[in-house]
XYZ file of C-alpha atoms in Angstrom:
563
model
C -0.044 0.113 -0.034
C 1.535 3.373 -0.731
C 1.683 6.191 1.654
C -0.466 9.343 1.319
C 2.007 12.262 0.284
C -0.355 14.946 -0.525
C -4.045 16.072 -0.102
C -6.377 17.925 -1.889
C -9.340 19.808 -0.504
C -12.148 21.147 -2.801
C -14.538 23.892 -1.666
C -18.067 22.550 -1.213
C -20.094 25.645 -0.068
C -23.193 26.786 -1.631
C -21.740 29.033 -4.208
C -18.862 26.613 -5.242
C -21.519 23.965 -5.878
C -23.503 26.418 -8.006
C -20.349 26.890 -10.059
C -19.535 23.295 -10.690
C -18.050 22.332 -7.374
C -19.362 18.756 -7.373
C -18.585 18.156 -10.875
C -15.065 19.553 -10.102
C -14.539 17.100 -7.322
C -15.552 14.216 -9.593
C -13.192 15.137 -12.145
C -10.266 15.321 -9.801
C -11.108 11.928 -8.692
C -11.324 10.813 -12.063
C -7.903 12.328 -12.967
C -6.167 10.660 -9.866
C -7.400 7.549 -11.016
C -6.270 7.975 -14.623
C -2.385 8.975 -13.244
C -2.586 6.111 -10.571
C -2.340 8.661 -7.907
C -5.639 7.616 -5.847
C -3.541 5.721 -3.164
C -0.980 8.657 -2.867
C -3.135 11.785 -2.844
C -6.230 12.013 -0.595
C -9.147 14.143 -1.848
C -11.863 15.629 0.452
C -13.894 18.776 0.528
C -14.096 21.842 2.631
C -17.271 23.770 3.394
C -15.701 27.478 4.081
C -12.227 28.961 3.340
C -13.604 32.430 3.912
C -13.151 33.541 0.209
C -15.943 34.295 -2.224
C -13.516 35.650 -4.838
C -12.090 32.439 -6.234
C -14.714 29.841 -5.933
C -14.562 26.803 -6.613
C -11.257 26.454 -4.856
C -8.863 23.650 -4.773
C -6.115 23.490 -1.805
C -3.163 21.373 -2.224
C -1.142 20.133 0.991
C 1.503 20.000 2.197
C 2.566 22.483 -0.733
C -0.128 24.854 0.823
C -1.180 25.961 -2.677
C -4.613 27.624 -3.401
C -6.126 27.355 -6.678
C -9.184 29.257 -7.731
C -11.301 29.387 -9.666
C -10.988 26.006 -10.993
C -13.455 24.686 -13.132
C -14.019 20.687 -13.994
C -12.240 21.229 -17.136
C -9.158 22.326 -15.581
C -8.782 19.226 -13.216
C -7.136 16.840 -15.532
C -4.252 19.525 -16.304
C -4.025 20.411 -12.600
C -3.498 16.850 -11.398
C -1.109 16.201 -14.397
C 1.003 19.123 -13.700
C 0.991 19.703 -10.024
C 0.404 16.241 -8.550
C 1.881 14.073 -11.221
C 4.883 16.168 -12.435
C 5.264 18.445 -9.157
C 4.837 21.864 -11.203
C 2.569 24.487 -9.684
C 0.055 25.702 -12.381
C 0.518 29.387 -12.209
C -2.685 30.371 -14.228
C -4.864 28.733 -11.780
C -3.401 30.221 -8.664
C -6.035 31.976 -6.546
C -5.363 35.764 -5.981
C -3.530 36.700 -2.735
C -6.051 36.273 0.242
C -8.563 38.859 1.423
C -7.671 39.403 4.983
C -8.177 41.967 7.904
C -6.341 44.954 8.129
C -4.685 43.555 11.495
C -3.640 40.246 9.835
C -1.599 41.633 6.914
C 0.949 38.866 7.624
C -1.583 36.427 5.785
C -1.034 37.981 2.498
C 1.628 35.608 1.703
C 2.870 34.932 -2.039
C 0.005 34.698 -4.568
C -1.796 31.428 -4.061
C 0.046 30.367 -1.151
C -1.398 29.530 2.781
C 0.515 31.260 5.465
C 2.659 29.047 7.646
C 2.188 29.692 11.416
C 4.228 32.448 13.069
C 5.899 30.824 15.835
C 7.605 32.307 18.814
C 6.449 30.058 21.514
C 6.495 26.928 19.744
C 9.477 27.683 17.575
C 11.383 24.419 18.921
C 8.278 22.195 19.848
C 8.366 19.219 17.627
C 11.848 20.052 16.065
C 14.351 19.233 18.689
C 14.476 16.368 21.416
C 12.770 18.042 24.379
C 14.701 15.803 26.723
C 18.137 17.109 25.574
C 19.619 20.206 26.545
C 22.438 20.091 24.078
C 19.795 20.393 21.254
C 18.077 23.219 23.117
C 21.320 25.020 23.511
C 22.369 24.661 19.794
C 18.897 26.159 18.825
C 19.397 29.271 20.741
C 18.662 28.122 24.103
C 20.230 30.142 27.025
C 21.295 32.858 24.883
C 18.708 35.047 26.406
C 19.745 34.401 29.743
C 23.506 34.570 28.923
C 22.678 37.998 27.446
C 20.731 39.268 30.527
C 23.286 38.158 32.972
C 26.254 39.554 31.024
C 24.966 42.577 29.340
C 21.736 43.744 31.182
C 20.758 44.880 34.649
C 17.316 43.411 36.099
C 15.978 46.778 35.388
C 16.943 46.510 31.839
C 15.169 43.152 31.626
C 12.085 44.509 32.946
C 12.093 47.579 30.699
C 12.693 45.372 27.551
C 9.722 43.163 28.309
C 7.685 46.402 29.054
C 8.744 47.898 25.884
C 7.988 44.860 24.037
C 4.226 45.167 25.193
C 3.796 41.575 26.233
C 0.400 41.092 27.990
C -0.536 38.051 30.240
C -1.594 34.952 28.054
C -3.654 33.624 30.738
C -6.898 35.672 29.789
C -6.794 38.904 31.734
C -4.164 40.631 29.275
C -2.402 42.520 32.296
C 1.176 43.934 31.296
C 3.786 41.353 32.012
C 6.641 43.945 32.466
C 4.492 45.976 34.730
C 3.752 43.240 37.048
C 7.415 42.330 37.080
C 8.137 45.859 38.135
C 5.538 45.588 40.999
C 7.429 42.584 42.379
C 10.668 44.028 41.825
C 10.003 47.329 43.571
C 7.895 45.448 46.568
C 9.777 45.723 49.971
C 10.626 42.409 51.661
C 12.651 39.415 50.945
C 12.843 36.577 49.811
C 10.915 37.222 46.761
C 9.647 34.283 44.836
C 8.415 33.431 41.245
C 5.571 30.846 40.611
C 4.746 29.690 37.195
C 0.875 28.716 36.696
C 0.885 25.487 34.822
C -2.256 24.333 36.486
C -4.091 24.576 33.049
C -7.511 23.282 34.111
C -9.839 25.195 31.852
C -11.672 22.602 29.763
C -10.436 22.403 26.347
C -7.061 24.151 26.957
C -4.042 22.074 26.440
C -1.666 24.716 24.834
C 0.648 25.045 27.913
C 0.711 21.203 28.111
C 2.344 21.333 24.546
C 4.641 24.027 25.550
C 5.805 22.118 28.141
C 6.301 18.815 26.700
C 7.651 20.190 23.582
C 10.049 22.745 24.754
C 10.657 22.489 28.747
C 14.045 23.957 28.639
C 12.404 27.144 27.242
C 10.264 27.550 30.345
C 12.930 26.871 32.732
C 15.125 29.584 30.944
C 12.130 31.883 31.150
C 11.469 31.453 35.072
C 15.123 31.954 35.318
C 15.200 35.226 33.600
C 12.144 36.397 35.565
C 13.881 35.304 38.667
C 16.893 37.804 37.868
C 14.736 40.511 36.755
C 12.708 40.614 40.008
C 15.476 39.849 42.433
C 14.145 36.367 43.303
C 16.538 33.221 43.931
C 13.864 30.494 44.010
C 10.826 29.424 41.757
C 8.075 26.968 41.498
C 6.161 25.403 38.672
C 2.895 24.454 39.970
C 1.748 22.078 37.374
C -1.614 20.165 36.543
C -1.420 16.693 38.244
C -2.577 14.956 35.104
C 0.245 16.405 33.138
C 2.442 13.404 33.638
C 4.720 13.468 30.736
C 5.180 17.414 30.982
C 6.058 16.892 34.699
C 8.674 14.380 34.141
C 10.093 16.512 31.148
C 10.263 19.707 33.399
C 12.061 17.442 36.183
C 14.484 16.423 33.386
C 15.055 19.678 32.283
C 15.764 21.182 35.776
C 18.356 18.294 36.646
C 20.128 18.861 33.099
C 20.086 22.553 33.725
C 21.723 22.143 37.239
C 24.383 19.842 35.677
C 25.190 22.496 33.067
C 25.389 25.268 35.419
C 22.171 27.295 34.329
C 20.606 26.673 37.587
C 22.139 26.718 40.870
C 25.061 29.056 42.397
C 26.568 31.930 40.206
C 24.971 31.124 36.915
C 27.032 32.246 33.916
C 29.860 33.041 36.710
C 27.594 35.879 37.837
C 26.370 36.900 41.199
C 23.159 35.659 40.367
C 21.902 32.231 41.834
C 18.615 30.527 41.409
C 16.697 27.240 42.090
C 13.567 25.819 40.590
C 11.231 23.317 41.859
C 8.069 21.339 40.335
C 4.678 20.850 42.364
C 2.060 18.825 41.039
C -1.520 19.732 41.933
C -4.240 17.487 42.871
C -6.602 18.314 40.052
C -8.989 21.131 41.596
C -10.151 23.690 39.016
C -10.029 26.396 41.757
C -6.368 26.157 41.857
C -5.774 27.851 38.609
C -6.930 31.043 40.549
C -3.289 32.477 41.608
C -4.160 33.035 45.262
C -5.809 29.704 45.700
C -2.615 28.097 44.025
C -0.557 29.968 46.472
C -2.560 28.383 49.235
C -2.116 24.866 47.599
C 1.334 25.430 47.281
C 1.884 26.325 50.885
C 0.351 22.993 51.954
C -3.222 24.404 52.676
C -6.771 23.910 51.058
C -6.885 25.387 47.670
C -9.225 28.427 48.376
C -8.727 32.073 47.005
C -7.588 34.749 49.159
C -9.113 37.990 49.920
C -7.316 40.933 47.744
C -5.731 43.126 48.623
C -3.128 42.506 49.454
C -1.903 41.093 46.058
C 0.555 38.464 45.603
C 2.904 41.073 44.188
C 3.653 42.270 47.748
C 2.019 39.473 49.855
C 2.296 36.054 47.810
C 4.002 32.790 48.698
C 4.532 32.617 52.552
C 3.451 36.284 52.914
C 6.328 37.472 50.551
C 6.591 39.380 47.165
C 5.577 36.839 44.658
C 5.419 37.027 40.687
C 2.615 34.639 39.295
C 2.904 34.265 35.586
C 1.429 31.473 33.280
C 3.199 29.164 31.003
C 2.608 31.082 27.805
C 3.340 34.483 29.180
C 6.661 33.232 30.360
C 7.614 31.500 27.192
C 7.301 34.777 25.433
C 10.171 36.200 27.411
C 13.543 34.704 26.270
C 12.747 35.501 22.516
C 12.114 39.060 23.414
C 15.421 39.417 25.545
C 17.360 37.535 22.590
C 15.956 39.605 19.883
C 14.609 42.725 21.188
C 11.371 44.294 21.836
C 11.386 46.070 18.312
C 11.687 42.565 16.784
C 8.735 41.250 18.990
C 6.427 44.386 17.922
C 6.732 43.390 14.183
C 4.122 40.487 15.269
C 0.543 41.162 16.290
C -1.147 44.669 16.666
C 0.261 48.063 17.962
C -1.905 47.286 21.109
C -1.357 43.583 21.394
C 2.006 42.701 20.121
C 3.304 39.296 19.545
C 1.610 35.865 18.830
C -1.229 33.823 20.586
C -1.184 30.130 20.958
C -4.710 28.714 20.455
C -6.281 25.279 20.923
C -8.998 24.901 18.184
C -11.540 22.229 18.394
C -15.311 21.286 17.602
C -16.886 21.409 14.032
C -14.047 22.119 12.018
C -12.125 19.752 9.748
C -8.584 20.021 11.306
C -8.608 20.486 15.247
C -5.063 21.124 16.874
C -2.949 23.817 18.322
C -1.770 26.810 16.349
C 0.308 29.954 17.003
C -0.624 33.080 15.039
C 0.059 36.706 15.446
C -2.459 38.700 17.600
C -5.200 40.333 15.343
C -6.189 37.384 13.324
C -10.061 37.094 13.020
C -11.892 34.086 14.122
C -13.156 33.629 10.347
C -9.618 33.399 9.262
C -8.597 30.994 11.842
C -11.536 28.610 10.970
C -10.956 28.825 7.260
C -7.102 28.780 7.206
C -5.914 26.742 10.078
C -9.144 24.786 10.771
C -9.542 24.180 7.189
C -13.120 25.126 7.328
C -16.306 23.963 9.043
C -17.021 20.269 8.673
C -19.367 19.160 5.596
C -22.724 20.348 6.340
C -21.826 22.629 9.125
C -22.457 26.162 9.434
C -20.808 28.283 11.849
C -23.084 29.539 14.746
C -20.652 30.360 17.496
C -17.489 30.050 19.207
C -16.132 29.954 22.947
C -13.085 31.621 23.670
C -10.945 30.766 26.712
C -12.482 27.490 28.094
C -15.638 27.331 30.237
C -15.077 31.165 31.547
C -14.679 32.317 28.248
C -17.012 34.513 26.008
C -19.620 33.127 23.713
C -18.744 34.894 20.124
C -21.939 34.786 17.676
C -21.301 34.714 14.090
C -21.795 38.616 13.925
C -18.312 38.978 15.645
C -16.163 36.593 13.739
C -14.648 39.312 11.765
C -13.505 41.217 15.027
C -9.571 41.099 15.411
C -8.728 38.700 17.924
C -6.570 40.932 20.316
C -7.279 42.087 23.811
C -8.220 45.645 22.821
C -10.575 44.686 19.860
C -12.258 42.157 21.980
C -12.680 44.298 25.024
C -14.658 47.089 22.807
C -16.734 44.262 21.345
C -17.631 43.379 25.109
C -16.219 40.031 24.855
C -12.970 38.524 26.375
C -10.026 36.484 24.556
C -9.552 34.200 27.370
C -6.740 31.764 27.750
C -7.020 30.710 24.015
C -9.444 27.645 23.842
C -11.567 27.860 20.879
C -14.629 25.723 20.840
C -16.089 26.191 17.135
C -19.929 25.241 17.188
C -22.392 24.835 14.384
C -26.186 24.765 14.021
C -26.589 21.557 16.017
C -25.339 23.211 19.240
C -28.231 24.454 21.224
C -27.177 27.659 23.293
C -29.111 26.732 26.296
C -27.770 23.244 26.596
C -24.255 24.752 26.242
C -24.740 27.218 29.135
C -26.343 24.453 31.257
C -23.300 22.335 30.558
C -20.709 25.071 31.624
C -22.900 25.952 34.746
C -22.691 22.363 35.755
C -19.190 22.441 35.656
C -19.130 25.676 37.616
C -21.141 24.619 40.335
C -19.238 21.354 40.620
C -15.890 23.136 40.802
C -16.815 26.094 43.116
C -14.771 25.745 46.282
C -18.006 26.972 48.202
C -15.986 29.593 50.088
C -18.328 32.468 49.097
C -22.312 32.563 48.783
C -22.718 34.334 45.315
C -20.773 31.670 43.499
C -21.769 28.792 45.709
C -25.578 29.640 45.650
C -25.440 31.545 42.251
C -23.877 28.731 40.062
C -26.463 26.283 41.602
C -29.495 28.351 41.116
C -28.392 29.370 37.621
C -27.925 25.747 36.634
C -31.353 24.831 37.968
C -32.945 27.765 35.904
C -31.257 26.578 32.717
C -32.346 23.047 33.291
C -35.952 24.167 33.478
C -35.619 25.988 30.238
C -34.175 23.011 28.485
C -37.359 21.085 29.535
C -39.606 23.794 28.281
C -40.460 24.787 31.819
C -38.754 28.264 31.777
C -40.173 31.694 32.184
C -39.716 34.813 30.268
C -38.661 36.634 33.606
C -35.442 34.159 33.496
C -34.438 36.299 30.524
C -34.005 39.327 33.022
C -33.046 37.605 36.107
C -30.205 35.326 34.548
C -28.224 38.407 33.432
C -29.014 40.203 36.680
C -27.356 37.184 38.502
C -24.563 37.121 36.233
C -23.660 40.913 37.000
C -24.358 40.263 40.670
C -21.875 37.391 40.756
C -19.152 39.331 38.824
C -19.448 42.079 41.233
C -19.394 40.390 44.768
C -17.957 36.815 44.051
C -14.639 36.409 45.879
C -12.761 34.965 42.837
C -12.290 34.655 39.071
C -14.245 31.481 39.178
C -17.599 33.064 40.532
C -16.802 36.351 38.761
C -16.749 34.789 35.190
C -19.395 31.904 35.878
C -22.050 34.031 34.760
C -20.456 34.842 31.211
C -22.042 31.896 29.536
C -25.649 32.978 30.603
C -25.065 36.710 30.092
C -23.841 36.031 26.377
C -26.853 33.374 25.818
C -29.424 36.219 26.635
C -27.458 38.937 24.963
C -26.654 37.184 21.678
C -29.086 34.362 21.287
C -32.372 35.617 22.993
C -34.610 34.632 20.325
C -33.455 30.938 20.645
C -33.907 31.050 24.450
C -37.249 32.356 23.807
C -38.301 29.570 21.420
C -37.675 27.290 24.528
C -39.691 29.199 27.134
C -42.591 30.458 24.783
C -42.905 27.650 22.125
C -41.540 24.880 23.996
C -39.426 23.997 21.247
C -35.540 23.608 20.883
C -34.388 25.039 17.434
C -31.323 22.841 17.591
C -33.404 19.741 18.353
C -31.059 19.225 21.345
C -33.128 19.620 24.635
C -35.785 17.047 25.578
C -38.639 19.319 26.128
C -40.498 16.403 27.835
C -42.766 18.100 30.261
C -45.472 20.725 29.408
C -44.299 24.409 29.965
C -44.364 25.643 33.358
C -45.248 22.250 34.830
C -42.282 22.036 37.123
C -41.754 24.463 40.087
C -38.475 26.218 40.993
C -36.121 24.583 43.626
C -36.767 25.994 47.350
C -33.510 27.663 46.986
C -34.442 29.212 43.704
C -37.690 30.294 45.156
C -35.996 31.992 48.015
C -33.539 33.760 45.757
C -36.255 35.223 43.557
C -38.200 36.391 46.510
C -34.998 38.148 47.938
C -34.920 40.175 44.692
C -38.335 41.747 45.405
C -38.400 45.128 46.964
C -39.573 45.207 50.386
C -43.277 46.003 51.230
């Protein structure tokens, strides 16, 4: 049996089919058989490439060449020239892609798909992640060496600030500014903690960073330690990440053996040690203060703030807490400079972003692209379009606590500023792509089920609010909701955001807020008509047949004005 060496994707959207897309697909199949290539070249369809200017389109991988428009009459010549003889057919190449202004990097050569722009994942999959020698050969420890021999701690912080690096955990807080807060905080010792407790459902980008390039994270944490004046650091890693844990332990051992950790690194006055601590699987420990409590051996519950970890963190000392992706950006910035880093992304959100992309797309996985790309472009170019028969309905960004993005916002540049202006959040970078078969009420119900289960129970708004919201959503999915729910759910979301103790409770209301804001008609169909437009919800009982729980009734009564 021959090995598949190439793949052809043929556009199959309505316009393509109207212009002969199905006939083109059949002609390409026939041509592959004629040239005896059917076992070497796979052929499939793609529903949406985000391009209307060159349909029907044909994409050839791994050459990353786009042809369009292509007619059935062109199929034989295209297969003969490109797939059989290995020559690109210039006259059939599609024009340069139409892309957003903030993603001009996508305008590659005519007919070509852009490659990923890798900074954080530049070595992942290309070097042996268990060999420090291979890491060093590929620019490893060049940044740390430069910092310790040519830069002061203040210089390192200033370079990170000039680069405009923002936290990649979801909040987007300027990394250099946080470093400055810790460096300037009174008290010693200082600590650095890497939040590697990636527990957000659907997110696994940090795992791939740690598994594919563990030495980069070790170097980055050491750099941060030098910048803020810390001599000890911790990696708090999700307990389920067994392979990443082992590779980080190995990276730390080899770094010690090579003098990259320990006393007087690079013959300087700087000494630094690093430890790995595995968590026990609690979602709440992704919140930085709960993580610190757990690291100290206590129950993982969030602390009251202020004071903040920058002044009162681990064991009450100034502590820097950054997530994996944020730190992994630092060595390239120090090695190449802030000006180089700002050539990627947008002026307000420089650099790249690592996304996990999954759902109703043809190619799920992990990508790294400059900030500012649109959701439509991510789906079309890197997800290779929606699955056959699927139409984009919504996307959720950032796992359970992320925003639900409707189709109307899929052309908003994916950067912190643009998303903030649109009233949504970028989150940690997990993109769940949903089609018309997804019920928005069912999705919100599943997310609230997760939140009520993972709530630590410390504060009432989160403990009671998530339970009440879940029960309300269950009633709606069963055709037992009330129109007043459309007002009470957003109100509850707002209250939880204002008075919950930590980020879990503050963001738990986002799904129901976005549900009512962007998909009100679909929710009303459940309540008024007793039907689920997506055909997902059971709708077993007659509308209004069930009563709210005692807790829900008490909550509603408490909202009524006195007298």
